Coordinates of C-alpha atoms and ligand atoms in Angstrom, one line a residue:
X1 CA 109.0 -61.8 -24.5
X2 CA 111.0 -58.4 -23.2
X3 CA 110.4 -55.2 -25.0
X4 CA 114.4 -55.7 -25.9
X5 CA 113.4 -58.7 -27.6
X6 CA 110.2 -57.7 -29.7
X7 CA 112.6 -54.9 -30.8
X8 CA 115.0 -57.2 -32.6
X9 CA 113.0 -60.3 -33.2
X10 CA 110.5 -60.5 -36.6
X11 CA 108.7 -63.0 -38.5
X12 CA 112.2 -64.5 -39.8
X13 CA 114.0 -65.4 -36.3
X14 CA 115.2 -68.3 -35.2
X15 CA 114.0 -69.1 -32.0
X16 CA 112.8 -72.6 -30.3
X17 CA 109.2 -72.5 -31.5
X18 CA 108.2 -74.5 -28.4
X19 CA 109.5 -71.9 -26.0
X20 CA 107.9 -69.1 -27.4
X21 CA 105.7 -66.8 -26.3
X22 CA 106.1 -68.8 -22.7
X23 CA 105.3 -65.5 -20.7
X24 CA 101.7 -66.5 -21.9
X25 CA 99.2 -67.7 -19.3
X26 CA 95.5 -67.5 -19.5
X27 CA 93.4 -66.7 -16.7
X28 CA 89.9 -67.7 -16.3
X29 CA 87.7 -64.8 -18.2
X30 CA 84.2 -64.1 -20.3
X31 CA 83.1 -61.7 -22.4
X32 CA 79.8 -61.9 -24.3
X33 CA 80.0 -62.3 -28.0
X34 CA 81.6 -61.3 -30.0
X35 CA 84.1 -59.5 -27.4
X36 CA 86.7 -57.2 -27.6
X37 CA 90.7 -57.7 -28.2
X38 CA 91.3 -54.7 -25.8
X39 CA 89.5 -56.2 -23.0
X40 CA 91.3 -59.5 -23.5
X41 CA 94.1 -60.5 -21.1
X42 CA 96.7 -61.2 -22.2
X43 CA 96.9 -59.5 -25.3
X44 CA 97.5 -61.6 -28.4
X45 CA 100.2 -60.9 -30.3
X46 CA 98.9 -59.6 -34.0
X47 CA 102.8 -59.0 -35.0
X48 CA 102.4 -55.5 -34.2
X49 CA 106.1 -55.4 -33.3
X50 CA 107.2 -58.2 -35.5
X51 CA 105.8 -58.4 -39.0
X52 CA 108.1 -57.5 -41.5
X53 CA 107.0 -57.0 -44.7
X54 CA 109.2 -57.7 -48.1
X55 CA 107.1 -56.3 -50.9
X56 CA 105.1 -60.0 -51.3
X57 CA 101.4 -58.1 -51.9
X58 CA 102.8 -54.9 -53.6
X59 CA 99.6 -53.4 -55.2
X60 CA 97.5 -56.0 -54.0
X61 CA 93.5 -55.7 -53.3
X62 CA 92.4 -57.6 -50.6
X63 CA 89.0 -58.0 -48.2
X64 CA 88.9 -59.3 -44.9
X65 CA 86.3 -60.6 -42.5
X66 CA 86.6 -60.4 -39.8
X67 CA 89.4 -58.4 -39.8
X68 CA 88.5 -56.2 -36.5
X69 CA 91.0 -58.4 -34.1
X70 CA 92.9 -62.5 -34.0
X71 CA 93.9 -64.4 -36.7
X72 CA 91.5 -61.5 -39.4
X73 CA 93.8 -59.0 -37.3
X74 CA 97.1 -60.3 -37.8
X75 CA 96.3 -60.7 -41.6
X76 CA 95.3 -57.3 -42.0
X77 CA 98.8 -56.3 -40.5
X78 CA 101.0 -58.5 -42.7
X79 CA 98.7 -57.8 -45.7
X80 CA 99.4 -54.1 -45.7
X81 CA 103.5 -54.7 -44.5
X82 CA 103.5 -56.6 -48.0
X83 CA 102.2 -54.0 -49.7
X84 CA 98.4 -54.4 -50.1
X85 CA 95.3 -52.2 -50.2
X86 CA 93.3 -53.7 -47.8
X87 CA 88.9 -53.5 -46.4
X88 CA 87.7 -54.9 -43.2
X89 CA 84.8 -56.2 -42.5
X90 CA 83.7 -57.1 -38.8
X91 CA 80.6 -56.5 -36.6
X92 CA 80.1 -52.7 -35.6
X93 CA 80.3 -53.3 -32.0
X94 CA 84.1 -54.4 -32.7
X95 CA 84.7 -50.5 -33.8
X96 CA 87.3 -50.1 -31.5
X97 CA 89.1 -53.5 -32.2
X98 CA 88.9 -52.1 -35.8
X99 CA 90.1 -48.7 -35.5
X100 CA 93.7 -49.7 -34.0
X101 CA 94.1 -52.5 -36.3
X102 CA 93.7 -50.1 -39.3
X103 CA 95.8 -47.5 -37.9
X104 CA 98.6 -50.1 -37.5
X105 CA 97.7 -51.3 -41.3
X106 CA 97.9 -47.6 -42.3
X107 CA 101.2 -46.7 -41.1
X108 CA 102.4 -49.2 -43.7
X109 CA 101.9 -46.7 -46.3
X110 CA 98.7 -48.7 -48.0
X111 CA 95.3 -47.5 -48.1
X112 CA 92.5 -49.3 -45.4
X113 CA 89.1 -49.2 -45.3
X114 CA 86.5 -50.4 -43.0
X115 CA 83.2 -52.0 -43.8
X116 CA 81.0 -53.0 -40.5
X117 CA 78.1 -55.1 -40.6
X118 CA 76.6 -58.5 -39.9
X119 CA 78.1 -61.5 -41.7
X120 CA 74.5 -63.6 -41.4
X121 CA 72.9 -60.6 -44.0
X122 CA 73.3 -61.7 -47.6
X123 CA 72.2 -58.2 -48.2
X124 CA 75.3 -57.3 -46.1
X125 CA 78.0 -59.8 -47.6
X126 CA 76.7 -58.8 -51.4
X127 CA 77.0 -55.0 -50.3
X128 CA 80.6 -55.5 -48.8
X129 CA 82.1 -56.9 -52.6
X130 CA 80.7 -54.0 -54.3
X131 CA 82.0 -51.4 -51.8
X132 CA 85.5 -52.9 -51.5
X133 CA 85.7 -53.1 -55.4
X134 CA 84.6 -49.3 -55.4
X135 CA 86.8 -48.6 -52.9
X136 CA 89.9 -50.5 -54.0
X137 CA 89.3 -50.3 -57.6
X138 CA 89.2 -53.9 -57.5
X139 CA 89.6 -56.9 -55.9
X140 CA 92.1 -59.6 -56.1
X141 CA 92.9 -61.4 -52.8
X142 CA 89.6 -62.5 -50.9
X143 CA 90.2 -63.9 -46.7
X144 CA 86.6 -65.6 -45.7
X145 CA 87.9 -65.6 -41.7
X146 CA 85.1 -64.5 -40.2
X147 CA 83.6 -67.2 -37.8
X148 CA 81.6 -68.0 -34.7
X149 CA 82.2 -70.5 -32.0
X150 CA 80.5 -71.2 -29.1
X151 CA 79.8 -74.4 -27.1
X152 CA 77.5 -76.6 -25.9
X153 CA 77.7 -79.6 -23.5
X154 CA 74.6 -81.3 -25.3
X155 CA 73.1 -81.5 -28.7
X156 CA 69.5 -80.6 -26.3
X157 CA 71.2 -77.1 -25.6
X158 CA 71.7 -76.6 -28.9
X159 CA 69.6 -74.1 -30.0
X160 CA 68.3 -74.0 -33.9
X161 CA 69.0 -69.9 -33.7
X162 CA 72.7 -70.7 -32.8
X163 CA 72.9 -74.1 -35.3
X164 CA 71.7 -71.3 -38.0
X165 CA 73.8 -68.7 -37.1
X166 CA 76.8 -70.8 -36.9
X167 CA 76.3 -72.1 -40.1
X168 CA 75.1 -68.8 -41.4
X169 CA 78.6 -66.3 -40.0
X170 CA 80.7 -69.8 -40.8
X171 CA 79.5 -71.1 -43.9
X172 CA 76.6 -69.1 -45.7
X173 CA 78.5 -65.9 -45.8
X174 CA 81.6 -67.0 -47.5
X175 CA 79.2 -68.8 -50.1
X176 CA 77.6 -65.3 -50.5
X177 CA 81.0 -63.2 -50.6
X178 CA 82.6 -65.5 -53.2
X179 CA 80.0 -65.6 -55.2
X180 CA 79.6 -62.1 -55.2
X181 CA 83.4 -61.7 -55.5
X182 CA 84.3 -64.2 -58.1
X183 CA 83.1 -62.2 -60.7
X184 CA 85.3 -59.6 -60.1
X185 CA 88.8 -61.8 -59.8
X186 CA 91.2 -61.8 -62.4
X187 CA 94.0 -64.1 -63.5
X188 CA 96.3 -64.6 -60.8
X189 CA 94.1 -63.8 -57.5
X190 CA 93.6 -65.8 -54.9
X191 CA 91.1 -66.7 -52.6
X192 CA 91.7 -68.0 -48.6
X193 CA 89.2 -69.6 -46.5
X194 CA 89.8 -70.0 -42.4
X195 CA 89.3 -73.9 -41.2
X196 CA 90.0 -75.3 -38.3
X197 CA 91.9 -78.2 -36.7
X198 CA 88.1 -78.7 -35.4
X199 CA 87.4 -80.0 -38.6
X200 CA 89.5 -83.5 -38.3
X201 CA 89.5 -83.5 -34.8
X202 CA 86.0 -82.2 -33.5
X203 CA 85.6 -81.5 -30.1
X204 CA 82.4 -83.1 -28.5
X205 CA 81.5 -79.7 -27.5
X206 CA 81.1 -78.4 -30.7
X207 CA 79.4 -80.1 -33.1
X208 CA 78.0 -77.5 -35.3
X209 CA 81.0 -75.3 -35.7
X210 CA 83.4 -78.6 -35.9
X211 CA 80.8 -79.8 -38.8
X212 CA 81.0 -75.9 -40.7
X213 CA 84.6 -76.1 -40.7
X214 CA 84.4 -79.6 -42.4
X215 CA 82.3 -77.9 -45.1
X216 CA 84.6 -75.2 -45.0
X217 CA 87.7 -78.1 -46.7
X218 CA 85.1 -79.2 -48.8
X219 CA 84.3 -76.1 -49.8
X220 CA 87.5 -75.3 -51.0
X221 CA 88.2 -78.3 -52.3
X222 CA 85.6 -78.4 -54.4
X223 CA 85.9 -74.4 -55.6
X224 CA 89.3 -74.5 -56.2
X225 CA 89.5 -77.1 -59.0
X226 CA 86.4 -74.8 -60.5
X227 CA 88.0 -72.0 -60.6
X228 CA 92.1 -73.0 -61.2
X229 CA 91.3 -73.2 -65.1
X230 CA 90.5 -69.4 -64.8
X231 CA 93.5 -68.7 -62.8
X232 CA 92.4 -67.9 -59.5
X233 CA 93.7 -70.3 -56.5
X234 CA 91.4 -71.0 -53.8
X235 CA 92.9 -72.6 -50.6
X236 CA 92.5 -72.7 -47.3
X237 CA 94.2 -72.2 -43.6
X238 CA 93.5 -74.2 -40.5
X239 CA 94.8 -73.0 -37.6
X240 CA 95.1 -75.1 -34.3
X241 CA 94.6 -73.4 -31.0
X242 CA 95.1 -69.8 -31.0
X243 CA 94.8 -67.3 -28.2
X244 CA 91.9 -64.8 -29.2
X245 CA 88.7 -63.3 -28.0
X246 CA 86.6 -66.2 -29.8
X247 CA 88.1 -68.5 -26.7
X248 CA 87.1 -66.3 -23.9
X249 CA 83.2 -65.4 -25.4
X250 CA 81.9 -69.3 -24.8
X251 CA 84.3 -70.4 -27.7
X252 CA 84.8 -73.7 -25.4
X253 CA 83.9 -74.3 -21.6
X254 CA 86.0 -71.2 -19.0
X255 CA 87.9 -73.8 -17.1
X256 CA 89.6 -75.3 -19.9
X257 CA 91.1 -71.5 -21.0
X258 CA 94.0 -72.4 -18.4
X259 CA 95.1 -75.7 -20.2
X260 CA 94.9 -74.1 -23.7
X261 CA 97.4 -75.6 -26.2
X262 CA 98.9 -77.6 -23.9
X263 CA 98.0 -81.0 -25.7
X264 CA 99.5 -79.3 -28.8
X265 CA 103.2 -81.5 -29.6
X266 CA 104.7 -78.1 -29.2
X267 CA 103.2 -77.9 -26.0
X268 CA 101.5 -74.4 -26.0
X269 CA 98.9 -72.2 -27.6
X270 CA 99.6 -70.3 -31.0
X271 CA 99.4 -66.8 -31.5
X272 CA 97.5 -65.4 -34.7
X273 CA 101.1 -63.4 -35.5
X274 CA 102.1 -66.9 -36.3
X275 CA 99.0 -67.3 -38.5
X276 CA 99.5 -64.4 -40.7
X277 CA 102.9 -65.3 -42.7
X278 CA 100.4 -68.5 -44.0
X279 CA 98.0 -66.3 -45.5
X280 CA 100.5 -64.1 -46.8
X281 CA 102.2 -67.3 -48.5
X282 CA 99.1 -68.6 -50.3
X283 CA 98.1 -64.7 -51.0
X284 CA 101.5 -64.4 -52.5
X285 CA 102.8 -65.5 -56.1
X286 CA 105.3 -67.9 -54.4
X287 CA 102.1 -70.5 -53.8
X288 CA 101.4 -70.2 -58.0
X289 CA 101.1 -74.5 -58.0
X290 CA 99.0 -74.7 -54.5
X291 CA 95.0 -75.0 -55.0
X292 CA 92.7 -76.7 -52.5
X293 CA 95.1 -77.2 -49.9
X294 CA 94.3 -76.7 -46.3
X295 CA 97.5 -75.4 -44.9
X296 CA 97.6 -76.6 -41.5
X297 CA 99.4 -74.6 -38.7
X298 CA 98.6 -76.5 -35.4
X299 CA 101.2 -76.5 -33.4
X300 CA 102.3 -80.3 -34.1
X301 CA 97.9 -81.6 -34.2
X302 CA 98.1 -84.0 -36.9
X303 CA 96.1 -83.3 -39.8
X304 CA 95.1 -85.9 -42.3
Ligands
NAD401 P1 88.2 -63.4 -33.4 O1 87.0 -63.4 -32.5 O2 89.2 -62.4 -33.1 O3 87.7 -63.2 -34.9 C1 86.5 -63.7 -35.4 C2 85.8 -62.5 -36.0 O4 84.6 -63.0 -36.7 C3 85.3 -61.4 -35.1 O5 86.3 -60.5 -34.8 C4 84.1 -60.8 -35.9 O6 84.6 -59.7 -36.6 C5 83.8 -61.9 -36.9 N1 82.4 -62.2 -36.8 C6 81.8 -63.2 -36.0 N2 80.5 -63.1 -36.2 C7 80.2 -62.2 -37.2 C8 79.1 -61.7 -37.8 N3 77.8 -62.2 -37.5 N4 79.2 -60.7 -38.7 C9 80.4 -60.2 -39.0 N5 81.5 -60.6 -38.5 C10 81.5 -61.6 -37.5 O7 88.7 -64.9 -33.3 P2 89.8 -65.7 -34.3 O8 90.1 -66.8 -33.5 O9 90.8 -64.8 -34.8 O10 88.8 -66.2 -35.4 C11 89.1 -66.1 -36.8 C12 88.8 -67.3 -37.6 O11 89.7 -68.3 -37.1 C13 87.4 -67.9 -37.3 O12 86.9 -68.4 -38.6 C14 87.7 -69.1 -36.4 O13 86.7 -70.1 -36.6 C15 89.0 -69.5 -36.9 N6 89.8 -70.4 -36.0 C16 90.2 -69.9 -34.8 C17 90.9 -70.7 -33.9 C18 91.4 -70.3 -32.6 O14 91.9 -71.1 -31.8 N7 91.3 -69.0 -32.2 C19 91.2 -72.1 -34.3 C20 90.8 -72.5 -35.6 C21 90.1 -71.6 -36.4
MG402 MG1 86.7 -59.3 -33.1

């Protein structure tokens, strides 16, 4: 996409959806976990130049993990363009990541606050609901998007530290953040939960994050029918492949970074600027009759 094009192109174009973003091609690259979005090539788009708010969050209260950079990113973009207050939570070594995504939030007119620390800490994940209600004044819109993925050929690589900490960043902490959130939620928020396409189609390489994401649906399954009686709507996003720095820090094997999407029906990888107008829609109003769904956006990838 030309600069001319970005200028004049937002979220509500009409363009062919399979020829998008085909300027995009992935070189072979690594950066240890959890890497950075500025050292990333090429850049995902976040809808920096795109997003185009309409009021949908106006007022809104919302916490993000990780919201330092990808699909978290993207969110936090679109969250504030609609109108929400927004906190971020990611690891502290993603400062930098942070930083330009809350500036970009910012300029939107909202207030944005960030909240490093380590997603595997209960202490941590209790401590971020209580400063994002102090800081917000409340809390009605909850994103559990943080995540880890990293593969391994063999279920004998696999260490127990990395099974744990998968589990832990993947399922553990959104236990511990919605249940130290619900309390807090009133009539009419909503809750949002990141799956995967790995959780009906599991690659072989990737057995424990594949099986967190499966608990992830059930999850939310499960929570939303608790919690619709008191009016809060719990759902839940699974994006297909999407071009961010989880790929490029062991997310899957190097050599298949080049072929990345490609199996997808629409023939290429997704970008998380196409993620965000799916949270925004079950964060919105406008999804009032949608609980425990798992909004698929996969680029064509079946899901059941
Ligand atoms: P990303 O690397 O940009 O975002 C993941 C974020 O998780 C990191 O930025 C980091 O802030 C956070 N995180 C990881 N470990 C943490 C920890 N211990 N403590 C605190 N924060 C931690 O990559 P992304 O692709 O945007 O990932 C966002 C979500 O989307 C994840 O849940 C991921 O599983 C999911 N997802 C991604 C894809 C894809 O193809 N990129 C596909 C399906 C699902
Ligand atoms: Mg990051």
């Amino acid at each position: 996409m030309d600069d001319r094009t970005r200028d004049s192109r937002d979220q509500y174009t009409f363009t062919d959806p399979s020829a998008l973003y085909a300027e995009f091609d992935p070189k072979r690259q690594h950066q240890p976990e959890p890497g950075l979005e500025a050292e990333l090539e090429p850049k995902p788009d976040l809808g920096e130049h795109t997003y185009r708010g309409t009021g949908r969050l106006t007022g809104r209260k919302a916490l993000v993990t990780g919201a330092d950079s990808g699909i978290g990113a993207a969110t936090v973009i679109a969250f504030a363009r609609e109108g929400a207050d927004v906190v971020m939570s990611y690891l502290p070594e993603e400062e930098a990541d942070a930083q330009r995504v809350a500036s970009i939030a910012q300029d939107a007119g909202v207030q944005v606050f960030t909240i490093p620390g380590d997603l595997r800490d209960d202490a941590y994940c209790r401590e971020l609901v209580d400063r994002a209600v102090d800081s917000l004044g409340g809390l009605d819109l909850l994103v559990n998007n943080g995540g880890k993925q990293v593969y391994a050929e063999s279920i004998t690589d696999l260490s127990d530290d990395q099974f744990d900490d998968t589990f832990k960043t993947n399922v553990y902490a959104m236990f511990w953040i919605t249940k130290a959130a619900v309390p807090h939620l009133t009539p009419g928020s909503t809750i949002i939960n990141t799956t995967s396409i790995q959780a009906y189609e599991p690659s072989p390489v990737l057995v424990d994050y594949a099986s967190t994401k499966a608990t992830i649906n059930a999850f939310t399954k499960a929570l939303a029918q608790q919690l619709a009686p008191k009016g809060i709507r719990v759902n839940a996003v699974a994006p297909g492949p999407i071009w961010t720095v989880l790929q490029v820090t062991d997310g899957q094997p190097p050599e298949k970074l080049e072929e990345f999407g490609e199996s997808t029906p629409l023939g290429r990888m997704g970008q998380p600027a196409e993620l965000a107008p799916a949270f925004v829609f079950l964060a919105s109003a406008e999804s009032s009759y949608v609980v425990g769904e798992t909004l698929g956006v996969t680029g064509g990838k079946p899901t059941p």
